[in-house]
Short mmCIF file of C-alpha atoms and ligand atoms in Angstrom, two decimals:
data_model
loop_
_atom_site.label_atom_id
_atom_site.label_comp_id
_atom_site.label_asym_id
_atom_site.label_seq_id
_atom_site.Cartn_x
_atom_site.Cartn_y
_atom_site.Cartn_z
CA MET A 1 16.57 6.48 -4.94
CA PRO A 2 15.42 8.26 -1.77
CA ALA A 3 15.16 4.82 -0.16
CA LEU A 4 18.67 3.83 -1.25
CA TYR A 5 19.98 7.17 -0.04
CA ASN A 6 18.24 6.58 3.28
CA LEU A 7 19.67 3.09 3.59
CA ALA A 8 23.13 4.53 2.95
CA ARG A 9 22.46 7.30 5.49
CA THR A 10 21.55 4.80 8.19
CA ARG A 11 24.51 2.60 7.17
CA VAL A 12 22.30 -0.32 6.25
CA LEU A 13 23.41 -0.30 2.63
CA PRO A 14 26.67 -2.22 2.34
CA ASN A 15 29.63 -0.66 0.54
CA ASN A 16 29.84 -3.43 -2.01
CA VAL A 17 26.82 -2.22 -3.95
CA ALA A 18 26.65 -0.87 -7.49
CA ILE A 19 23.59 0.53 -9.23
CA ILE A 20 23.12 0.09 -12.96
CA GLY A 21 20.34 2.09 -14.57
CA VAL A 22 18.89 0.80 -17.83
CA ASP A 23 16.80 3.06 -20.01
CA GLN A 24 15.86 3.57 -23.62
CA ALA A 25 16.77 7.25 -23.52
CA ASN A 26 20.28 8.28 -24.47
CA GLY A 27 22.00 9.22 -21.29
CA THR A 28 25.09 9.06 -19.14
CA ALA A 29 25.76 8.09 -15.57
CA ASP A 30 26.50 11.73 -14.78
CA GLY A 31 23.28 12.95 -16.37
CA TRP A 32 21.33 10.33 -14.49
CA ALA A 33 22.97 11.24 -11.19
CA THR A 34 22.26 14.93 -11.75
CA HIS A 35 18.61 14.15 -12.47
CA LEU A 36 18.31 12.06 -9.29
CA HIS A 37 20.07 14.73 -7.25
CA LYS A 38 17.43 17.22 -8.42
CA MET A 39 14.72 14.83 -7.30
CA LEU A 40 16.36 14.52 -3.89
CA GLU A 41 16.49 18.31 -3.67
CA SER A 42 12.72 18.43 -4.05
CA PHE A 43 12.43 16.59 -0.72
CA VAL A 44 14.50 19.09 1.24
CA GLY A 45 12.22 20.89 3.67
CA ASN A 46 9.17 19.33 2.02
CA ALA A 47 6.77 18.97 4.93
CA ASN A 48 4.22 17.21 2.69
CA SER A 49 6.51 14.27 2.16
CA GLU A 50 7.32 11.35 4.45
CA PHE A 51 10.86 11.87 3.18
CA ASN A 52 11.28 15.36 4.54
CA ILE A 53 15.01 16.00 4.92
CA ASP A 54 16.81 19.14 6.12
CA ALA A 55 19.63 18.91 3.61
CA ILE A 56 21.29 16.45 1.29
CA ASP A 57 24.42 14.90 2.75
CA GLU A 58 26.58 15.60 -0.30
CA GLY A 59 29.40 13.27 0.76
CA LEU A 60 26.96 10.43 1.13
CA TRP A 61 25.32 11.24 -2.20
CA GLN A 62 28.68 11.38 -4.00
CA GLY A 63 29.46 7.94 -2.59
CA LEU A 64 26.24 6.58 -4.10
CA ALA A 65 26.51 8.52 -7.35
CA GLY A 66 30.05 7.18 -7.85
CA ARG A 67 28.63 3.65 -7.84
CA MET A 68 26.04 4.38 -10.48
CA SER A 69 26.39 3.55 -14.14
CA TYR A 70 24.02 3.83 -17.04
CA LEU A 71 23.14 1.55 -19.95
CA GLN A 72 21.11 2.67 -22.90
CA GLY A 73 19.03 0.13 -24.77
CA ASP A 74 15.69 -1.41 -25.59
CA ILE A 75 14.57 -3.74 -22.79
CA THR A 76 12.59 -5.87 -25.24
CA LYS A 77 15.74 -6.74 -27.26
CA PRO A 78 18.41 -9.30 -26.32
CA GLU A 79 21.37 -6.96 -27.01
CA ILE A 80 20.87 -4.89 -23.88
CA TYR A 81 21.00 -8.02 -21.72
CA GLN A 82 24.39 -8.88 -23.19
CA SER A 83 25.63 -5.41 -22.23
CA LEU A 84 24.03 -5.83 -18.83
CA SER A 85 25.75 -9.17 -18.35
CA THR A 86 29.14 -7.56 -19.10
CA ALA A 87 28.34 -4.60 -16.82
CA LEU A 88 27.36 -6.96 -14.01
CA SER A 89 30.61 -8.92 -14.34
CA ASN A 90 32.56 -5.65 -14.23
CA VAL A 91 30.86 -4.29 -11.11
CA CYS A 92 31.18 -7.69 -9.50
CA LYS A 93 34.97 -7.42 -9.85
CA GLN A 94 35.13 -3.73 -8.99
CA TYR A 95 32.86 -3.74 -5.94
CA ASN A 96 32.96 -7.39 -4.90
CA THR A 97 29.19 -7.85 -5.25
CA ARG A 98 29.71 -11.64 -5.26
CA GLY A 99 27.46 -11.98 -8.27
CA ASN A 100 24.33 -11.17 -6.28
CA VAL A 101 21.86 -9.14 -8.32
CA ILE A 102 18.51 -7.50 -7.75
CA PHE A 103 16.66 -6.67 -10.95
CA TYR A 104 14.20 -3.93 -10.07
CA LEU A 105 11.51 -3.72 -12.75
CA ALA A 106 10.33 -0.12 -12.52
CA VAL A 107 8.93 -0.47 -16.03
CA GLN A 108 5.45 -0.38 -17.48
CA ASP A 109 3.62 -3.52 -16.44
CA ARG A 110 3.21 -4.72 -20.05
CA PHE A 111 6.98 -5.31 -20.13
CA PHE A 112 7.25 -7.48 -16.99
CA GLY A 113 6.90 -10.77 -18.88
CA ASP A 114 9.28 -9.75 -21.70
CA VAL A 115 11.97 -8.51 -19.34
CA VAL A 116 11.89 -11.64 -17.19
CA ASP A 117 12.05 -13.83 -20.33
CA GLN A 118 15.07 -11.89 -21.55
CA ILE A 119 16.81 -12.00 -18.18
CA GLY A 120 16.34 -15.76 -18.28
CA GLN A 121 17.50 -16.20 -21.88
CA ALA A 122 20.67 -14.22 -21.16
CA GLY A 123 21.40 -16.60 -18.26
CA LEU A 124 21.14 -13.74 -15.78
CA ALA A 125 18.56 -15.44 -13.54
CA ASP A 126 20.78 -18.45 -12.84
CA GLN A 127 21.71 -18.80 -9.20
CA GLN A 128 24.52 -20.90 -7.84
CA GLU A 129 23.71 -23.03 -4.87
CA ASP A 130 25.82 -24.81 -2.32
CA GLU A 131 25.24 -28.49 -1.66
CA ASP A 132 22.39 -27.63 0.78
CA GLY A 133 20.53 -25.76 -1.95
CA VAL A 134 21.21 -22.31 -0.41
CA PRO A 135 21.95 -19.76 -3.14
CA HIS A 136 25.34 -18.10 -2.70
CA ARG A 137 25.07 -16.17 -5.93
CA TRP A 138 21.49 -15.05 -5.78
CA ARG A 139 19.36 -13.45 -8.44
CA ARG A 140 16.14 -11.71 -7.37
CA VAL A 141 13.54 -9.81 -9.33
CA VAL A 142 11.37 -7.06 -7.87
CA ILE A 143 8.11 -6.48 -9.72
CA GLU A 144 6.17 -3.29 -9.14
CA LYS A 145 2.40 -3.16 -9.32
CA PRO A 146 0.10 -3.52 -11.16
CA PHE A 147 0.71 -7.25 -11.29
CA GLY A 148 -1.74 -8.01 -14.09
CA HIS A 149 -4.88 -6.02 -14.75
CA ASP A 150 -7.35 -8.78 -13.95
CA LEU A 151 -7.39 -12.41 -12.81
CA ALA A 152 -6.58 -13.94 -16.20
CA SER A 153 -3.65 -11.62 -16.92
CA ALA A 154 -2.23 -12.07 -13.40
CA GLN A 155 -2.41 -15.85 -13.79
CA ALA A 156 -0.76 -15.66 -17.21
CA LEU A 157 1.99 -13.40 -15.88
CA ASN A 158 2.66 -15.74 -12.97
CA VAL A 159 2.91 -18.73 -15.32
CA ARG A 160 5.26 -16.79 -17.58
CA ILE A 161 7.67 -15.46 -14.97
CA LEU A 162 7.71 -18.73 -13.06
CA ARG A 163 9.04 -20.43 -16.18
CA THR A 164 12.26 -18.46 -15.61
CA LEU A 165 12.29 -17.84 -11.87
CA GLN A 166 11.65 -19.80 -8.70
CA GLU A 167 8.88 -18.28 -6.56
CA ASP A 168 11.47 -17.34 -3.92
CA GLN A 169 13.33 -15.22 -6.50
CA VAL A 170 10.22 -13.09 -7.14
CA PHE A 171 9.42 -10.08 -4.95
CA ARG A 172 5.99 -8.64 -5.91
CA ILE A 173 6.20 -5.31 -4.18
CA ASP A 174 3.34 -3.38 -2.54
CA HIS A 175 4.77 -0.24 -1.01
CA PHE A 176 1.95 0.00 1.57
CA LEU A 177 3.54 -2.97 3.32
CA GLY A 178 6.70 -0.94 3.81
CA LYS A 179 4.87 1.66 5.87
CA GLU A 180 5.79 1.45 9.56
CA THR A 181 2.18 1.76 10.70
CA VAL A 182 1.09 -1.10 8.48
CA GLN A 183 3.78 -3.38 9.87
CA ASN A 184 2.81 -2.24 13.34
CA ILE A 185 -0.67 -3.76 12.97
CA MET A 186 0.85 -7.19 13.58
CA ALA A 187 2.77 -6.02 16.64
CA PHE A 188 -0.31 -4.27 18.00
CA ARG A 189 -2.50 -7.33 17.53
CA PHE A 190 -0.13 -10.09 18.52
CA ALA A 191 2.25 -8.50 21.04
CA ASN A 192 -0.60 -7.45 23.35
CA GLY A 193 -2.93 -9.73 25.26
CA LEU A 194 -5.69 -7.14 25.40
CA PHE A 195 -6.98 -6.90 21.87
CA GLU A 196 -7.01 -10.39 20.39
CA PRO A 197 -9.91 -11.68 22.60
CA ILE A 198 -12.18 -8.90 21.30
CA TRP A 199 -10.94 -9.05 17.70
CA ASN A 200 -13.85 -10.99 16.26
CA ARG A 201 -17.53 -11.09 15.30
CA ASP A 202 -18.66 -11.24 18.93
CA ARG A 203 -17.36 -7.78 19.70
CA ILE A 204 -16.86 -6.04 16.36
CA ASP A 205 -19.79 -4.55 14.44
CA HIS A 206 -17.94 -3.60 11.26
CA ILE A 207 -14.60 -2.30 9.96
CA GLN A 208 -13.94 0.67 7.67
CA ILE A 209 -10.74 1.03 5.67
CA THR A 210 -10.15 4.37 4.01
CA ALA A 211 -7.36 5.43 1.66
CA ALA A 212 -8.31 8.98 0.71
CA GLU A 213 -5.97 11.11 -1.36
CA THR A 214 -5.97 14.80 -2.13
CA VAL A 215 -3.90 14.35 -5.28
CA GLY A 216 -5.60 13.83 -8.62
CA VAL A 217 -4.15 11.74 -11.44
CA GLU A 218 -1.12 14.06 -11.57
CA GLY A 219 -0.13 13.70 -15.21
CA ARG A 220 -0.76 9.94 -15.14
CA GLY A 221 -3.91 10.20 -17.24
CA LYS A 222 -2.80 7.54 -19.71
CA PHE A 223 -2.03 5.04 -16.98
CA TYR A 224 -5.18 5.85 -15.07
CA GLU A 225 -7.47 5.53 -18.09
CA ALA A 226 -6.31 1.92 -18.38
CA THR A 227 -6.43 1.31 -14.65
CA GLY A 228 -8.95 3.23 -12.51
CA ALA A 229 -9.16 3.41 -8.74
CA LEU A 230 -10.25 -0.19 -8.19
CA ARG A 231 -7.32 -1.79 -10.01
CA ASP A 232 -4.85 0.86 -8.83
CA MET A 233 -5.56 0.61 -5.10
CA VAL A 234 -7.84 -2.21 -4.01
CA PRO A 235 -6.56 -5.73 -4.78
CA ASN A 236 -3.11 -4.54 -3.72
CA HIS A 237 -2.83 -1.70 -1.16
CA VAL A 238 -6.27 -1.79 0.46
CA PHE A 239 -6.40 -5.60 0.58
CA SER A 240 -2.92 -5.56 2.16
CA LEU A 241 -4.33 -3.49 5.02
CA LEU A 242 -7.36 -5.73 5.25
CA ALA A 243 -5.23 -8.89 5.43
CA MET A 244 -3.16 -7.44 8.27
CA VAL A 245 -6.32 -6.73 10.27
CA ALA A 246 -8.17 -9.93 9.44
CA MET A 247 -5.47 -12.62 9.44
CA GLU A 248 -5.29 -15.32 12.10
CA PRO A 249 -2.21 -15.34 14.34
CA PRO A 250 0.52 -17.13 12.37
CA ALA A 251 2.11 -20.29 13.77
CA THR A 252 5.53 -18.88 12.83
CA PHE A 253 6.41 -15.23 12.24
CA ASP A 254 8.36 -15.93 9.08
CA ALA A 255 7.52 -15.41 5.42
CA ALA A 256 5.74 -18.74 5.01
CA GLY A 257 3.78 -18.48 8.26
CA ILE A 258 2.59 -14.92 7.71
CA ARG A 259 1.88 -15.24 4.01
CA ASN A 260 -0.11 -18.44 4.56
CA ARG A 261 -2.36 -16.64 7.04
CA LYS A 262 -2.88 -13.71 4.69
CA ALA A 263 -3.62 -16.04 1.79
CA GLU A 264 -6.31 -17.69 3.94
CA VAL A 265 -8.04 -14.32 4.36
CA PHE A 266 -8.26 -13.83 0.59
CA ALA A 267 -9.40 -17.41 0.13
CA ALA A 268 -12.26 -16.80 2.60
CA MET A 269 -13.51 -13.72 0.73
CA PRO A 270 -16.37 -14.54 -1.62
CA PRO A 271 -16.15 -12.83 -5.03
CA LEU A 272 -17.72 -9.40 -4.79
CA ARG A 273 -21.24 -8.82 -6.00
CA PRO A 274 -21.37 -5.81 -8.34
CA GLN A 275 -24.12 -4.32 -6.10
CA ALA A 276 -21.57 -4.18 -3.28
CA ALA A 277 -19.46 -1.67 -5.22
CA VAL A 278 -19.88 2.05 -5.87
CA ARG A 279 -17.70 3.93 -8.31
CA GLY A 280 -17.29 7.67 -8.60
CA GLN A 281 -15.38 10.16 -10.71
CA TYR A 282 -14.20 13.56 -9.58
CA GLY A 283 -15.60 16.71 -11.11
CA GLY A 284 -14.13 20.15 -10.58
CA GLY A 285 -13.85 21.69 -7.16
CA ASP A 286 -11.43 22.94 -4.55
CA VAL A 287 -8.89 20.71 -2.89
CA LEU A 288 -7.05 22.18 0.08
CA GLY A 289 -7.92 25.67 -1.18
CA LYS A 290 -6.76 25.05 -4.74
CA HIS A 291 -9.10 24.95 -7.70
CA THR A 292 -8.98 21.67 -9.62
CA VAL A 293 -10.31 20.54 -12.99
CA PRO A 294 -12.69 17.61 -13.53
CA TYR A 295 -11.09 14.22 -14.24
CA ARG A 296 -12.40 14.33 -17.83
CA ASN A 297 -10.42 17.53 -18.43
CA GLU A 298 -7.13 16.07 -17.23
CA PRO A 299 -4.44 15.56 -19.89
CA ASP A 300 -4.59 12.18 -21.70
CA VAL A 301 -8.09 11.50 -20.37
CA SER A 302 -11.05 10.93 -22.67
CA ARG A 303 -13.72 13.66 -22.45
CA ASP A 304 -16.39 11.01 -21.87
CA SER A 305 -14.26 8.68 -19.75
CA ASN A 306 -16.07 6.18 -17.56
CA ILE A 307 -13.01 5.44 -15.47
CA GLU A 308 -13.54 5.64 -11.72
CA THR A 309 -11.35 7.80 -9.51
CA TYR A 310 -13.21 6.64 -6.39
CA VAL A 311 -14.44 3.26 -5.29
CA ALA A 312 -16.32 2.03 -2.22
CA LEU A 313 -16.88 -1.65 -1.54
CA ARG A 314 -18.54 -3.89 0.99
CA VAL A 315 -16.54 -7.09 1.38
CA GLU A 316 -17.06 -10.12 3.56
CA ILE A 317 -14.81 -12.75 5.01
CA ASP A 318 -16.49 -16.10 5.42
CA ASN A 319 -14.68 -17.63 8.34
CA TRP A 320 -15.50 -18.17 12.02
CA ARG A 321 -13.80 -14.96 13.13
CA TRP A 322 -15.48 -12.61 10.68
CA ALA A 323 -18.76 -14.13 9.42
CA GLY A 324 -21.37 -11.35 9.44
CA VAL A 325 -18.86 -8.51 9.98
CA PRO A 326 -18.79 -6.27 6.89
CA PHE A 327 -15.55 -4.61 5.85
CA TYR A 328 -16.28 -1.33 4.07
CA LEU A 329 -13.42 -0.14 1.89
CA ARG A 330 -13.10 3.17 0.08
CA THR A 331 -10.39 4.96 -1.81
CA GLY A 332 -10.45 8.01 -4.01
CA LYS A 333 -8.50 10.85 -5.53
CA HIS A 334 -9.07 14.57 -5.03
CA MET A 335 -10.85 14.05 -1.75
CA ALA A 336 -11.12 16.55 1.08
CA GLU A 337 -8.17 15.21 3.05
CA ARG A 338 -5.25 12.84 2.73
CA LEU A 339 -6.09 10.07 5.15
CA THR A 340 -5.37 6.38 5.34
CA GLU A 341 -6.92 4.64 8.31
CA ILE A 342 -8.46 1.45 9.56
CA ALA A 343 -11.41 2.07 11.86
CA ILE A 344 -12.86 -0.76 13.91
CA ARG A 345 -16.32 -0.19 15.30
CA PHE A 346 -17.26 -2.27 18.29
CA ARG A 347 -20.75 -3.41 19.20
CA PRO A 348 -22.60 -0.98 21.45
CA ALA A 349 -23.34 -1.54 25.11
CA PRO A 350 -26.49 -3.65 25.44
CA LEU A 351 -28.15 -1.45 28.09
CA SER A 352 -27.91 2.14 29.20
CA PRO A 353 -26.99 2.52 32.88
CA PHE A 354 -28.64 5.95 33.03
CA ALA A 355 -32.36 6.69 33.07
CA THR A 356 -31.72 9.92 31.14
CA THR A 357 -29.81 8.27 28.30
CA SER A 358 -31.38 5.78 25.92
CA VAL A 359 -29.30 2.89 24.71
CA GLU A 360 -29.48 4.34 21.17
CA ALA A 361 -27.80 7.52 22.40
CA LEU A 362 -24.75 5.61 23.61
CA ARG A 363 -21.97 6.05 21.10
CA PRO A 364 -20.14 2.95 19.97
CA ASN A 365 -16.44 2.49 20.67
CA TRP A 366 -14.02 2.90 17.81
CA LEU A 367 -10.44 1.75 17.56
CA ILE A 368 -8.68 3.76 14.89
CA ILE A 369 -5.39 2.76 13.37
CA ARG A 370 -4.09 5.77 11.54
CA ILE A 371 -1.71 4.76 8.75
CA GLN A 372 -0.92 8.24 7.40
CA PRO A 373 -0.46 11.08 8.06
CA ASP A 374 -0.24 11.61 11.89
CA GLU A 375 0.55 7.94 12.36
CA GLY A 376 -0.94 6.51 15.52
CA ILE A 377 -3.71 4.59 17.23
CA ALA A 378 -6.74 5.95 19.09
CA LEU A 379 -9.50 4.42 21.14
CA GLN A 380 -12.75 6.32 21.32
CA PHE A 381 -15.13 5.86 24.24
CA ASP A 382 -17.80 7.69 26.23
CA ILE A 383 -17.31 9.21 29.67
CA LYS A 384 -19.41 11.32 32.00
CA ARG A 385 -19.10 15.01 31.32
CA PRO A 386 -18.16 16.80 34.57
CA GLY A 387 -21.18 18.44 36.21
CA PRO A 388 -24.17 17.69 38.39
CA SER A 389 -26.34 16.05 35.72
CA VAL A 390 -25.38 12.87 33.93
CA GLN A 391 -24.33 13.74 30.40
CA LEU A 392 -22.06 11.72 28.23
CA ALA A 393 -19.16 12.95 26.13
CA THR A 394 -17.09 11.05 23.61
CA VAL A 395 -13.32 11.20 24.14
CA GLN A 396 -10.23 9.60 22.66
CA MET A 397 -7.22 7.97 24.20
CA ALA A 398 -4.61 8.53 21.53
CA PHE A 399 -1.13 7.26 20.84
CA SER A 400 0.77 9.28 18.29
CA TYR A 401 4.09 8.01 16.91
CA ALA A 402 5.39 11.58 16.91
CA ASP A 403 5.02 11.75 20.72
CA TRP A 404 7.13 8.68 21.36
CA PHE A 405 9.68 8.33 18.61
CA PRO A 406 11.91 10.74 16.74
CA ARG A 407 10.65 11.27 13.22
CA GLU A 408 12.91 9.63 10.66
CA PRO A 409 12.60 10.48 6.98
CA ASN A 410 11.21 7.29 5.52
CA ILE A 411 9.32 6.48 2.36
CA GLY A 412 8.56 2.84 3.13
CA TYR A 413 10.71 1.40 0.36
CA GLU A 414 13.72 1.26 2.70
CA THR A 415 12.40 -1.77 4.57
CA LEU A 416 11.29 -3.43 1.37
CA LEU A 417 14.61 -2.95 -0.45
CA HIS A 418 16.48 -4.17 2.59
CA ASP A 419 14.24 -7.23 2.78
CA VAL A 420 14.96 -8.06 -0.87
CA MET A 421 18.70 -7.81 -0.14
CA VAL A 422 18.45 -10.23 2.77
CA GLY A 423 15.95 -12.45 0.94
CA ASP A 424 13.05 -11.98 3.36
CA ALA A 425 9.79 -12.25 1.42
CA THR A 426 7.42 -11.68 4.37
CA LEU A 427 6.22 -8.29 3.12
CA PHE A 428 5.85 -9.34 -0.52
CA ASN A 429 2.95 -10.98 -2.27
CA ARG A 430 3.11 -14.58 -3.34
CA ALA A 431 1.64 -15.70 -6.69
CA ASP A 432 -1.43 -17.28 -5.07
CA MET A 433 -2.14 -14.16 -2.98
CA VAL A 434 -2.12 -11.87 -6.00
CA GLU A 435 -4.43 -14.19 -7.92
CA ALA A 436 -6.81 -14.63 -4.98
CA ALA A 437 -7.13 -10.85 -4.62
CA TRP A 438 -7.99 -10.45 -8.33
CA ARG A 439 -10.52 -13.29 -8.01
CA VAL A 440 -12.41 -11.27 -5.37
CA VAL A 441 -12.74 -8.09 -7.47
CA GLN A 442 -13.15 -9.75 -10.88
CA PRO A 443 -17.01 -9.78 -10.97
CA VAL A 444 -17.04 -6.02 -10.38
CA LEU A 445 -14.48 -5.42 -13.15
CA ASP A 446 -16.56 -7.60 -15.49
CA SER A 447 -19.77 -5.84 -14.66
CA TRP A 448 -18.26 -2.38 -15.10
CA ALA A 449 -16.71 -3.39 -18.42
CA GLN A 450 -20.14 -4.43 -19.73
CA ASP A 451 -22.18 -1.59 -18.29
CA GLY A 452 -20.91 1.97 -18.44
CA SER A 453 -23.75 3.29 -16.27
CA GLY A 454 -23.62 3.82 -12.54
CA LEU A 455 -20.63 6.14 -12.38
CA ALA A 456 -21.43 8.60 -9.57
CA PRO A 457 -19.85 12.04 -9.92
CA TYR A 458 -18.44 13.81 -6.87
CA ALA A 459 -17.05 17.28 -6.45
CA SER A 460 -13.30 17.41 -5.85
CA GLY A 461 -12.46 18.25 -2.26
CA THR A 462 -15.37 16.26 -0.78
CA ALA A 463 -15.74 12.85 0.87
CA GLY A 464 -16.82 11.16 -2.38
CA PRO A 465 -20.20 10.41 -3.99
CA ASP A 466 -23.48 10.16 -2.04
CA ALA A 467 -24.03 6.70 -3.49
CA ALA A 468 -21.22 5.48 -1.23
CA ASP A 469 -23.16 6.70 1.81
CA ARG A 470 -26.14 4.63 0.75
CA LEU A 471 -23.94 1.51 0.66
CA LEU A 472 -23.65 1.77 4.45
CA GLU A 473 -27.08 3.28 5.18
CA GLN A 474 -28.82 0.30 3.65
CA ASP A 475 -26.88 -1.94 6.06
CA GLY A 476 -28.88 -0.98 9.15
CA GLY A 477 -28.18 2.75 9.05
CA ARG A 478 -24.40 2.68 9.29
CA ALA A 479 -22.33 5.68 8.20
CA TRP A 480 -18.78 6.37 7.03
CA ARG A 481 -16.48 8.21 9.34
CA ASP A 482 -16.09 11.84 8.35
CA ILE A 483 -13.54 13.14 5.86
CA PRO A 484 -11.95 15.53 6.75
CA GLN A 485 -11.60 14.27 10.21
CA GLN A 486 -11.06 15.64 13.65
CA ARG A 487 -7.41 15.38 14.54
CA PHE A 488 -6.18 12.99 17.18
CA VAL A 489 -6.02 14.67 20.54
CA HIS A 490 -2.79 14.47 22.48
CA SER A 491 -2.82 13.32 26.08
CA ASN A 492 -2.04 16.93 27.05
CA GLY A 493 -5.31 17.95 25.40
CA LYS A 494 -3.74 19.83 22.49
CA ASN A 495 -4.85 19.09 18.99
CA HIS A 496 -2.25 17.20 17.05
CA GLN A 497 -1.80 18.75 13.61
C1 BG6 B 501 0.25 4.01 -5.95
C2 BG6 B 501 -0.89 4.36 -6.88
O1 BG6 B 501 0.50 2.63 -5.99
O2 BG6 B 501 -0.09 4.40 -4.62
C3 BG6 B 501 -1.15 5.85 -6.82
O3 BG6 B 501 -0.57 3.98 -8.21
C4 BG6 B 501 -1.41 6.28 -5.40
O4 BG6 B 501 -2.25 6.19 -7.65
C5 BG6 B 501 -0.30 5.79 -4.47
O5 BG6 B 501 -1.46 7.70 -5.37
C6 BG6 B 501 -0.65 6.03 -3.01
O6 BG6 B 501 0.48 5.78 -2.20
P1 BG6 B 501 0.82 6.68 -0.93
O7 BG6 B 501 1.98 6.01 -0.30
O8 BG6 B 501 1.10 8.05 -1.43
O9 BG6 B 501 -0.41 6.64 -0.06
#
């Protein structure tokens, strides 16, 4: 809803739109609108949110709320789809929606297959095409993650939904791909001549991708007990970042061109060895000054749960660009700082130009793509410290989005919803991509399912378990970048908070 509100605010949402909510709970359109209005209110002046607004534009909201209706029913039963069919015909007449429909499945993943079957059986997935095969009454289905919970279930779900839908009707959403900074990776790499020649195994030592969160499971204990950090974050969000960094330049910058290149990255990743994975679980501690309880004491979590809330992995990409360059990935809850970044470490200088400085003392260059918060890009290099003797200091040249562009409230779903409306699938995952990602992590899931040992505890509010440090140490003494981290430094020398 914040995304729809934002699209309306920026006049991207057309007027001929109606929103039909379907839920099992007894409700009314007014009750639903009031509930959503309350949720919008929680964003007002909320500096912790990407959707930080000063006030709700009530006129705009009323316009949206007036187009909302509510249907009560069981989504596993055919009756509700008959009511939905009638409701869709009505709004089509009332708002001239031309019969175009987006079904947005914000339901538990176990219902995805059922709902798509029912949509099909009710005839709601049928498109009408002109003589060139272009749909002029389109039907599209957005499927939230998790898309399956392992390789076999993802394959089965693909087979099932593709019995009803064409692949180009399916939009498997990954909200990380809606983030501006993630989309910017392609512009940064391919709109500049400078970086691509050094973007390979000749110049890059290794890459670290971090998605650290300060939140815990936040009342989602039930979901998390069946999911864990690996399934929740890695084959989807973290791999999406990895694909953006690792993909070859596409021949065409359209959905097919870009998705083919990303799919090639996944295809070049050998299945993970269980030894290349570390899992951790948060204990009690302090996060941002607030005391937190251990994961096992969270509501709906088993007191002897073996579910990981942190995972670190070493992955490889076996192609000419990346052979021998490890990608270290980590994600966790209740960590010291909220930070999502891609950090590229370049090979060190081969010789020291100064008699007083050994080559080992030269610090390597880092290129850091900061996804959130403080979105930006920084290049870290050594310079001579001013003074009579030769001493080196490490400095950063930093670009911060906030310095260059006005900050727009944005939650990332705006772009994605808009893309579904215009039928652009570039930022969505294709069936083969989802399956390839599961294929990579499957051996780790299998090994963890068989062997409950090896879960490393970490105190909340830290950088994760020590075992994750050893994953890098054993690779020639490498180390993770710190969490929490020094802030980017503005060009005027002030710390950027
Ligand atoms: C969701 C996961 O997909 O992404 C959550 O289910 C996680 O567990 C969230 O907290 C992270 O997204 P963001 O945009 O807040 O970094």
